[in-house]
Amino acid sequence: MIKKKIGTNDVASSSKKELFKLLESSMQGLDDTEARSRLVDFGANEIQQSKKRSQLQVFVKNFVSLMALLLWVSGTIALLAGMPELGVAIWLVNIINGLFSFWQEYAAQKATNSLKKMLPTYTTVIRNNNNRRINAQDLVPGDVFVIQAGNSIPADARVLTAESLEIDESALTGESETASKDQNYAKTEGKFGQNNIIYAGTTVARGTATAVAFNTGMETEFGKITNLTQKQGKLKSPLQLELNRLTKQISVIAIIIGVIFLIAAVFFVHYPWTKSFVFALGMIVAFIPEGLLPTVTLSLAQGVQRMSKKHALVKELSSVETLGETSVIASDKTGTLTQNQMTVNHLWLPDDNFEVTGEGYSNNGQIQIKQQKVDIEKYPDLKLLLTISALNNDSKIEKTTEKKMKVIGTPTEAAHIIVAEKAGLEIPQLVKEQPRLKELPFDSGRKLMTTIHSVNGKNVAYVKGALSSIMQRSGKIRINGEVRTLNNEDRKSIEDANRNYASMGLRSLALAYRELSENEMEIADQNNIENSLVFVGLTVMADPPRPEIYAAIKKCHDAKIRVIMVTGDSALTAKSVALKIGMISEDARVITGNELEKMDDQALRDAVKQEIVFARVAPEHKYRIVKACQANGEIVASTGDGVNDAPALKQADIGIAMGVTGTDVAKDAADMILTDDNFASIVAAVEEGRTVYSNIQKFLLYILNSNVPEAIPSVLFLLSRGMIPLPLTVMQILTVDLGTDMLPALGLGAEKSEPGVMEQPPRARNSHLLARSVIWKAFAWYGAAAALISTFAYLFVNYVHGYTITNLSENGEVYVQATTMTLAAIVFCQIAAAINCRTKKTSVFTIGLFSNRHIIRGIVVEIALLSLLMYVPVLQELFNTTAIGVTEWVFLAAIPLPLILVEEIRKYFVRLRTAKNKNS
C-alpha cells in the first residue's frame, strides 16, 4: 500500500520508474478495483469544510455582549425598583439593537461553499489504459489524468508528458506570470518552484499534459492552506475590546454612585431603607447610557454604508473601526498595488530605443522616440520586431464590458498584441499575409517558442524567448535593415541593455528570426530551425502600478501607517515597484521566502520594524509576517486575493480580499472585500475608520454629559435633606437617554472627517474611548454647565410662581411645570452640546454650522418630541410633564447660543496651543 503522505520533492526528483514504483501505478493508470480501494483508504478528493457557527449562535451573540448584558441587568433593576415602563423600555432597546446587528451581519455573511467551487467537478483519468471522465472527488493518488487549456488541476500531481504547458498559479503563489511546466525536473526559486509539479486549485492557461496524482483532498497544498485557515480563531476587534472595557468602567461608576446615594439617603436624609434602595437603583439606571449601544451600532452601520460607496464592503460592523486603528498594511503587489495587466513599455533595437505609452490591455498609447510619435514604416527593424511579437502569439484579448478586457492566454502575449496595435499594425491582415505553417511549442527546457510563416513566398521562422536562449542560438544581428555577423561587442551591448532593464524590475523578451530552406521545412528539426538565428531586438514589459497608488501611499506615510509589500514575485521586481510608488527608500531590506524560513520569530519581529519588502513568499510566510507585526503591538490589515492569502487574511486584525480577482476562499477569510481591488480604496476605508472612532467618541461625550444634569437634581435633593424636591423623575431621565438624545447622537455618527485626520498617527493601543479629555469635557465642562442651567430653570419656574429657595413647590401644577422645565433645559443644553461635539478643535463655523443635516433634523425632532411630551395628555401623565408658557420658551431658546460661543472660544485657544507646540 502506498504512503498517505508523499513529499513533493521526492515526487519531483524521482525518475518515472521510481515514481510509478512509489505510487504503485503506471502509464496505463489504475484498475477500477484498486481505484475503489484507494478511495476508501484516502477519502474523497475534496476540501473539508470547518464547522461554522449556526445562525442561532450568530443571532444570540448580538444579545450577550458586555454592554447588552448591562442593559438586561439595568432593565431587571428597573423592574425590581417598581418602574416597569423603564425596565421594558430598556429591554426593547436591547432587543431592537440585537436584531439590527444580526441583520447587518447576516446580509454581509451569507455562507458559500467557495472552497469546493475552486475544485473542478469532473476530470479525465486513464484507468485500465482507457480514458474515462469521472467526478473529481473520486480521483485518488496514483491516478493518471489528462488536462488541457482551461482545465482546473484536480490534485497535486507530477507531469508525465507536456506540450506547451503553462499553468496559472496566481491563486496559490500570487504571481501574475504563468509558470511553464514540463516532464523534466528542474528546481527554480520559491516553494512551488518544481517545474514538473502542478498543484490543485490552479488552472491550465495553455497547452496539454498528462500527470499522475500523488496528493489529493486535504493533503494537497491547497488543502494544507485551507486547514491552516480553518484552525485559526478570530480575535475580538479593538472596538469590541474597548466597548467591553467601557462597559466595565460605566458599570463600576454607576454602582459606586448608586452605593453613595444609598448611604446618603439612609444616613443623611434618613430615608427608609426600602425607599433609599429604590432611589439608589434609579440612580444606577440613570448613569447607564442606554442609548450608547444602539448609537454605536448605527454609527458603524452608517460607516459600512459610506465605505460601500468607496468600494469597500465590510462583513462585520466592528471591523469598520478596526480599520481606523490600522498601523501596518501588509499588501500583495499584483492587482492591488499594480494593475495586473502586463504592459510593454520599451522596445529595444541595437541602434534605437523606443518608449511605449499607455498602460493595460487597451490600445491607449503610442510608440515614441525622443517623445515623438514613430511611423513604423520608417523603422523596418521595429516593424519586424512588432510583426514577430504579433504573429508568434497564441493569445487573444476579448472585451467583456465597456472598460474591462479578458485575456485568453498569457499576460505576456496579450501585452505583445497591444503593443503591435499601438504601432498601427492590423493583426488580422498580418495573419492573412503571413499565414502560420507550423509551430514549435514553448517548453521550459529550451525557453523558446517558434512559429513558421509564409512570407512573400519564403518560409520564415519567428522565434521568441529568454535572452540567454536566443543569444546561444543567434549568429547574426539585424541593424537598420542590414544583416551582419553578431560579434562580442554586439553581445555585450545587448546584455548590458537587458541588465539595465532588469535592475529596474522590468522583464525582457528577445525576438529573432530565420529564413528556412524547403529541405529544413520538410525535416522540421527543432534544433536546426532554432539555430543560426538573426537577432532583432528586445521587448520590455512590466505590470504597471495603479495610477492612484502614489497618492495613496503618500497618504499612508502622512498618517504614520507603514505599508509592507508581501508578494510571490521576484525580489528585484518587488523592490523596483516598491521604490517606484514611494513605498520604500533605496536602503530598504528585501527578504525572500527562503531567507524567511531560516529566521526565528524574534528575528522576524525585529525585521518588520524596519523598511522592508518580502518576495517569493509562501502562504505560511505571509501568516508569520502578520503574526510578527501583531507581536510588535501593531494593528495589521492584510490584503490578498488567492488561496495562499487566506491564512494571513484570517489572522490579521482586518483581512481585506479583492472582489474582482479574489478567490472565494480569500473572500470568506476576509473581514472586508474591495469591489475595485484598489489599494487606494483601503486608504479611503482607513480614513473612514478613523472618522468612525472619532465620531463614537464624540457621541459618547454627548451622551455622557447629560448624566451630570440628570444626577445633580438628586444630589441637591440629598444635600438639602429633602428640602429641594426631586427636580427630575426617572422616566424623564429615560426620555433624555432614549428619546431626545438619540437622533442628534446618530447625526454625530454621520459627521465627516475633521481636517487633518490622516495627518495623525494611528490611535495608541493604550488610549481609550473614555479618555481623560472625554471625562473632563463630559462632566466638568459640558455637563457642569448643563447642570447649572437646568437647576436654574427649575428654580426659575418656582420663582415666577412665587416660591423661594427655602420653600419650593413639592407637588401640584407648579412642581410638574418645574420638573418639565428642568427636562426642557437639559434638552436645550443638549442642542448646544450636539453642535459643540461635532469637532474637537476645528470651529463649527469653519465646517459649516448647518453642514450636517442629520444633526439639524435630529434637533428639530428633539424639540418636536419634547413638545409632544409637554402637550399630549397621555404622555403628560406617563412622563409627569405639563405645558409651559411663552416666557419659559424664551428662556429655553436663549440657552444654546451662549454655550456654543463659549465652546468656540475654548477651541480657539486649543488651536493656538496646538500650533505653538507644533512649531516648537
PDB file of N, CA and C in Angstrom, residues 536-597:
ATOM      1  N   VAL A 536      16.900  40.345 -33.500  1.00  0.00           N
ATOM      2  CA  VAL A 536      16.226  41.578 -33.911  1.00  0.00           C
ATOM      3  C   VAL A 536      16.191  42.599 -32.768  1.00  0.00           C
ATOM      4  N   GLY A 537      15.723  42.196 -31.593  1.00  0.00           N
ATOM      5  CA  GLY A 537      15.642  43.169 -30.502  1.00  0.00           C
ATOM      6  C   GLY A 537      14.961  42.596 -29.270  1.00  0.00           C
ATOM      7  N   LEU A 538      14.645  43.504 -28.336  1.00  0.00           N
ATOM      8  CA  LEU A 538      14.015  43.131 -27.067  1.00  0.00           C
ATOM      9  C   LEU A 538      12.693  43.867 -26.906  1.00  0.00           C
ATOM     10  N   THR A 539      11.703  43.167 -26.383  1.00  0.00           N
ATOM     11  CA  THR A 539      10.509  43.852 -25.877  1.00  0.00           C
ATOM     12  C   THR A 539      10.623  43.845 -24.357  1.00  0.00           C
ATOM     13  N   VAL A 540      10.295  44.986 -23.731  1.00  0.00           N
ATOM     14  CA  VAL A 540      10.491  45.147 -22.288  1.00  0.00           C
ATOM     15  C   VAL A 540       9.145  45.482 -21.663  1.00  0.00           C
ATOM     16  N   MET A 541       8.807  44.775 -20.589  1.00  0.00           N
ATOM     17  CA  MET A 541       7.453  44.946 -20.050  1.00  0.00           C
ATOM     18  C   MET A 541       7.444  44.916 -18.529  1.00  0.00           C
ATOM     19  N   ALA A 542       6.313  45.337 -17.990  1.00  0.00           N
ATOM     20  CA  ALA A 542       6.090  45.321 -16.537  1.00  0.00           C
ATOM     21  C   ALA A 542       4.599  45.389 -16.282  1.00  0.00           C
ATOM     22  N   ASP A 543       4.214  45.008 -15.076  1.00  0.00           N
ATOM     23  CA  ASP A 543       2.836  45.209 -14.611  1.00  0.00           C
ATOM     24  C   ASP A 543       2.810  46.587 -13.967  1.00  0.00           C
ATOM     25  N   PRO A 544       2.191  47.592 -14.616  1.00  0.00           N
ATOM     26  CA  PRO A 544       2.317  48.976 -14.136  1.00  0.00           C
ATOM     27  C   PRO A 544       1.553  49.227 -12.831  1.00  0.00           C
ATOM     28  N   PRO A 545       2.069  50.131 -11.996  1.00  0.00           N
ATOM     29  CA  PRO A 545       1.348  50.500 -10.769  1.00  0.00           C
ATOM     30  C   PRO A 545       0.013  51.151 -11.114  1.00  0.00           C
ATOM     31  N   ARG A 546      -0.931  51.020 -10.209  1.00  0.00           N
ATOM     32  CA  ARG A 546      -2.213  51.713 -10.386  1.00  0.00           C
ATOM     33  C   ARG A 546      -1.978  53.221 -10.344  1.00  0.00           C
ATOM     34  N   PRO A 547      -2.687  53.991 -11.114  1.00  0.00           N
ATOM     35  CA  PRO A 547      -2.470  55.449 -11.128  1.00  0.00           C
ATOM     36  C   PRO A 547      -2.687  56.103  -9.765  1.00  0.00           C
ATOM     37  N   GLU A 548      -3.640  55.562  -8.973  1.00  0.00           N
ATOM     38  CA  GLU A 548      -3.981  56.189  -7.692  1.00  0.00           C
ATOM     39  C   GLU A 548      -3.006  55.817  -6.581  1.00  0.00           C
ATOM     40  N   ILE A 549      -2.115  54.864  -6.845  1.00  0.00           N
ATOM     41  CA  ILE A 549      -1.320  54.283  -5.762  1.00  0.00           C
ATOM     42  C   ILE A 549      -0.323  55.274  -5.171  1.00  0.00           C
ATOM     43  N   TYR A 550       0.182  56.180  -5.978  1.00  0.00           N
ATOM     44  CA  TYR A 550       1.199  57.119  -5.497  1.00  0.00           C
ATOM     45  C   TYR A 550       0.637  58.012  -4.383  1.00  0.00           C
ATOM     46  N   ALA A 551      -0.542  58.591  -4.643  1.00  0.00           N
ATOM     47  CA  ALA A 551      -1.174  59.453  -3.637  1.00  0.00           C
ATOM     48  C   ALA A 551      -1.596  58.646  -2.417  1.00  0.00           C
ATOM     49  N   ALA A 552      -2.051  57.402  -2.644  1.00  0.00           N
ATOM     50  CA  ALA A 552      -2.500  56.555  -1.532  1.00  0.00           C
ATOM     51  C   ALA A 552      -1.342  56.211  -0.601  1.00  0.00           C
ATOM     52  N   ILE A 553      -0.182  55.880  -1.165  1.00  0.00           N
ATOM     53  CA  ILE A 553       0.999  55.555  -0.349  1.00  0.00           C
ATOM     54  C   ILE A 553       1.454  56.775   0.443  1.00  0.00           C
ATOM     55  N   LYS A 554       1.427  57.945  -0.210  1.00  0.00           N
ATOM     56  CA  LYS A 554       1.831  59.182   0.489  1.00  0.00           C
ATOM     57  C   LYS A 554       0.878  59.454   1.658  1.00  0.00           C
ATOM     58  N   LYS A 555      -0.401  59.205   1.438  1.00  0.00           N
ATOM     59  CA  LYS A 555      -1.388  59.418   2.495  1.00  0.00           C
ATOM     60  C   LYS A 555      -1.112  58.491   3.671  1.00  0.00           C
ATOM     61  N   CYS A 556      -0.725  57.256   3.371  1.00  0.00           N
ATOM     62  CA  CYS A 556      -0.373  56.301   4.436  1.00  0.00           C
ATOM     63  C   CYS A 556       0.825  56.797   5.235  1.00  0.00           C
ATOM     64  N   HIS A 557       1.840  57.279   4.544  1.00  0.00           N
ATOM     65  CA  HIS A 557       3.030  57.792   5.233  1.00  0.00           C
ATOM     66  C   HIS A 557       2.676  58.994   6.114  1.00  0.00           C
ATOM     67  N   ASP A 558       1.821  59.888   5.588  1.00  0.00           N
ATOM     68  CA  ASP A 558       1.395  61.048   6.380  1.00  0.00           C
ATOM     69  C   ASP A 558       0.640  60.612   7.631  1.00  0.00           C
ATOM     70  N   ALA A 559      -0.111  59.510   7.492  1.00  0.00           N
ATOM     71  CA  ALA A 559      -0.916  59.010   8.605  1.00  0.00           C
ATOM     72  C   ALA A 559      -0.120  58.067   9.512  1.00  0.00           C
ATOM     73  N   LYS A 560       1.185  57.975   9.268  1.00  0.00           N
ATOM     74  CA  LYS A 560       2.084  57.109  10.061  1.00  0.00           C
ATOM     75  C   LYS A 560       1.652  55.638   9.996  1.00  0.00           C
ATOM     76  N   ILE A 561       1.158  55.238   8.833  1.00  0.00           N
ATOM     77  CA  ILE A 561       0.818  53.838   8.586  1.00  0.00           C
ATOM     78  C   ILE A 561       1.908  53.240   7.695  1.00  0.00           C
ATOM     79  N   ARG A 562       2.509  52.163   8.165  1.00  0.00           N
ATOM     80  CA  ARG A 562       3.562  51.511   7.386  1.00  0.00           C
ATOM     81  C   ARG A 562       2.934  50.521   6.409  1.00  0.00           C
ATOM     82  N   VAL A 563       3.428  50.520   5.172  1.00  0.00           N
ATOM     83  CA  VAL A 563       2.940  49.587   4.166  1.00  0.00           C
ATOM     84  C   VAL A 563       4.067  48.611   3.844  1.00  0.00           C
ATOM     85  N   ILE A 564       3.792  47.324   4.010  1.00  0.00           N
ATOM     86  CA  ILE A 564       4.791  46.285   3.739  1.00  0.00           C
ATOM     87  C   ILE A 564       4.305  45.455   2.559  1.00  0.00           C
ATOM     88  N   MET A 565       5.128  45.395   1.507  1.00  0.00           N
ATOM     89  CA  MET A 565       4.779  44.579   0.350  1.00  0.00           C
ATOM     90  C   MET A 565       5.129  43.123   0.642  1.00  0.00           C
ATOM     91  N   VAL A 566       4.145  42.250   0.436  1.00  0.00           N
ATOM     92  CA  VAL A 566       4.340  40.809   0.635  1.00  0.00           C
ATOM     93  C   VAL A 566       3.874  40.132  -0.649  1.00  0.00           C
ATOM     94  N   THR A 567       4.819  39.645  -1.457  1.00  0.00           N
ATOM     95  CA  THR A 567       4.474  39.166  -2.795  1.00  0.00           C
ATOM     96  C   THR A 567       5.164  37.853  -3.138  1.00  0.00           C
ATOM     97  N   GLY A 568       4.595  37.154  -4.066  1.00  0.00           N
ATOM     98  CA  GLY A 568       5.219  35.934  -4.577  1.00  0.00           C
ATOM     99  C   GLY A 568       6.159  36.222  -5.731  1.00  0.00           C
ATOM    100  N   ASP A 569       6.231  37.495  -6.141  1.00  0.00           N
ATOM    101  CA  ASP A 569       7.080  37.875  -7.272  1.00  0.00           C
ATOM    102  C   ASP A 569       8.551  37.920  -6.857  1.00  0.00           C
ATOM    103  N   SER A 570       9.421  38.145  -7.834  1.00  0.00           N
ATOM    104  CA  SER A 570      10.865  38.147  -7.574  1.00  0.00           C
ATOM    105  C   SER A 570      11.278  39.336  -6.714  1.00  0.00           C
ATOM    106  N   ALA A 571      12.424  39.202  -6.046  1.00  0.00           N
ATOM    107  CA  ALA A 571      12.932  40.252  -5.161  1.00  0.00           C
ATOM    108  C   ALA A 571      13.203  41.539  -5.941  1.00  0.00           C
ATOM    109  N   LEU A 572      13.775  41.401  -7.127  1.00  0.00           N
ATOM    110  CA  LEU A 572      14.131  42.574  -7.932  1.00  0.00           C
ATOM    111  C   LEU A 572      12.887  43.339  -8.363  1.00  0.00           C
ATOM    112  N   THR A 573      11.890  42.608  -8.865  1.00  0.00           N
ATOM    113  CA  THR A 573      10.646  43.251  -9.303  1.00  0.00           C
ATOM    114  C   THR A 573       9.920  43.892  -8.119  1.00  0.00           C
ATOM    115  N   ALA A 574       9.880  43.177  -7.001  1.00  0.00           N
ATOM    116  CA  ALA A 574       9.178  43.681  -5.815  1.00  0.00           C
ATOM    117  C   ALA A 574       9.785  44.994  -5.340  1.00  0.00           C
ATOM    118  N   LYS A 575      11.120  45.033  -5.214  1.00  0.00           N
ATOM    119  CA  LYS A 575      11.773  46.254  -4.731  1.00  0.00           C
ATOM    120  C   LYS A 575      11.610  47.393  -5.724  1.00  0.00           C
ATOM    121  N   SER A 576      11.701  47.057  -7.003  1.00  0.00           N
ATOM    122  CA  SER A 576      11.566  48.087  -8.038  1.00  0.00           C
ATOM    123  C   SER A 576      10.200  48.758  -7.974  1.00  0.00           C
ATOM    124  N   VAL A 577       9.129  47.956  -7.853  1.00  0.00           N
ATOM    125  CA  VAL A 577       7.772  48.514  -7.773  1.00  0.00           C
ATOM    126  C   VAL A 577       7.606  49.323  -6.488  1.00  0.00           C
ATOM    127  N   ALA A 578       8.124  48.786  -5.377  1.00  0.00           N
ATOM    128  CA  ALA A 578       8.011  49.487  -4.091  1.00  0.00           C
ATOM    129  C   ALA A 578       8.713  50.837  -4.137  1.00  0.00           C
ATOM    130  N   LEU A 579       9.863  50.887  -4.778  1.00  0.00           N
ATOM    131  CA  LEU A 579      10.594  52.158  -4.924  1.00  0.00           C
ATOM    132  C   LEU A 579       9.813  53.116  -5.814  1.00  0.00           C
ATOM    133  N   LYS A 580       9.300  52.597  -6.914  1.00  0.00           N
ATOM    134  CA  LYS A 580       8.611  53.439  -7.892  1.00  0.00           C
ATOM    135  C   LYS A 580       7.390  54.129  -7.298  1.00  0.00           C
ATOM    136  N   ILE A 581       6.653  53.423  -6.447  1.00  0.00           N
ATOM    137  CA  ILE A 581       5.418  54.002  -5.896  1.00  0.00           C
ATOM    138  C   ILE A 581       5.669  54.769  -4.598  1.00  0.00           C
ATOM    139  N   GLY A 582       6.939  54.844  -4.170  1.00  0.00           N
ATOM    140  CA  GLY A 582       7.272  55.629  -2.985  1.00  0.00           C
ATOM    141  C   GLY A 582       7.038  54.909  -1.681  1.00  0.00           C
ATOM    142  N   MET A 583       6.924  53.590  -1.722  1.00  0.00           N
ATOM    143  CA  MET A 583       6.679  52.819  -0.505  1.00  0.00           C
ATOM    144  C   MET A 583       7.916  52.735   0.368  1.00  0.00           C
ATOM    145  N   ILE A 584       9.099  52.638  -0.250  1.00  0.00           N
ATOM    146  CA  ILE A 584      10.353  52.445   0.482  1.00  0.00           C
ATOM    147  C   ILE A 584      11.436  53.355  -0.076  1.00  0.00           C
ATOM    148  N   SER A 585      12.555  53.393   0.634  1.00  0.00           N
ATOM    149  CA  SER A 585      13.745  54.084   0.139  1.00  0.00           C
ATOM    150  C   SER A 585      14.726  53.047  -0.418  1.00  0.00           C
ATOM    151  N   GLU A 586      15.803  53.518  -1.003  1.00  0.00           N
ATOM    152  CA  GLU A 586      16.816  52.626  -1.585  1.00  0.00           C
ATOM    153  C   GLU A 586      17.420  51.689  -0.543  1.00  0.00           C
ATOM    154  N   ASP A 587      17.430  52.134   0.723  1.00  0.00           N
ATOM    155  CA  ASP A 587      18.084  51.351   1.785  1.00  0.00           C
ATOM    156  C   ASP A 587      17.209  50.225   2.324  1.00  0.00           C
ATOM    157  N   ALA A 588      16.002  50.108   1.838  1.00  0.00           N
ATOM    158  CA  ALA A 588      15.081  49.099   2.370  1.00  0.00           C
ATOM    159  C   ALA A 588      15.613  47.693   2.148  1.00  0.00           C
ATOM    160  N   ARG A 589      15.300  46.841   3.085  1.00  0.00           N
ATOM    161  CA  ARG A 589      15.745  45.448   3.019  1.00  0.00           C
ATOM    162  C   ARG A 589      14.713  44.597   2.278  1.00  0.00           C
ATOM    163  N   VAL A 590      15.203  43.653   1.471  1.00  0.00           N
ATOM    164  CA  VAL A 590      14.317  42.708   0.793  1.00  0.00           C
ATOM    165  C   VAL A 590      14.617  41.315   1.334  1.00  0.00           C
ATOM    166  N   ILE A 591      13.577  40.655   1.835  1.00  0.00           N
ATOM    167  CA  ILE A 591      13.738  39.304   2.382  1.00  0.00           C
ATOM    168  C   ILE A 591      12.919  38.338   1.531  1.00  0.00           C
ATOM    169  N   THR A 592      13.567  37.279   1.050  1.00  0.00           N
ATOM    170  CA  THR A 592      12.869  36.279   0.254  1.00  0.00           C
ATOM    171  C   THR A 592      12.305  35.188   1.170  1.00  0.00           C
ATOM    172  N   GLY A 593      11.426  34.378   0.600  1.00  0.00           N
ATOM    173  CA  GLY A 593      10.827  33.295   1.367  1.00  0.00           C
ATOM    174  C   GLY A 593      11.865  32.325   1.914  1.00  0.00           C
ATOM    175  N   ASN A 594      12.881  32.041   1.122  1.00  0.00           N
ATOM    176  CA  ASN A 594      13.939  31.124   1.584  1.00  0.00           C
ATOM    177  C   ASN A 594      14.682  31.700   2.788  1.00  0.00           C
ATOM    178  N   GLU A 595      14.944  33.015   2.752  1.00  0.00           N
ATOM    179  CA  GLU A 595      15.625  33.656   3.887  1.00  0.00           C
ATOM    180  C   GLU A 595      14.712  33.679   5.113  1.00  0.00           C
ATOM    181  N   LEU A 596      13.426  33.906   4.864  1.00  0.00           N
ATOM    182  CA  LEU A 596      12.455  33.979   5.953  1.00  0.00           C
ATOM    183  C   LEU A 596      12.360  32.658   6.715  1.00  0.00           C
ATOM    184  N   GLU A 597      12.457  31.547   5.987  1.00  0.00           N
ATOM    185  CA  GLU A 597      12.369  30.231   6.616  1.00  0.00           C
ATOM    186  C   GLU A 597      13.485  30.003   7.638  1.00  0.00           C
TER     187      GLU A 597
END
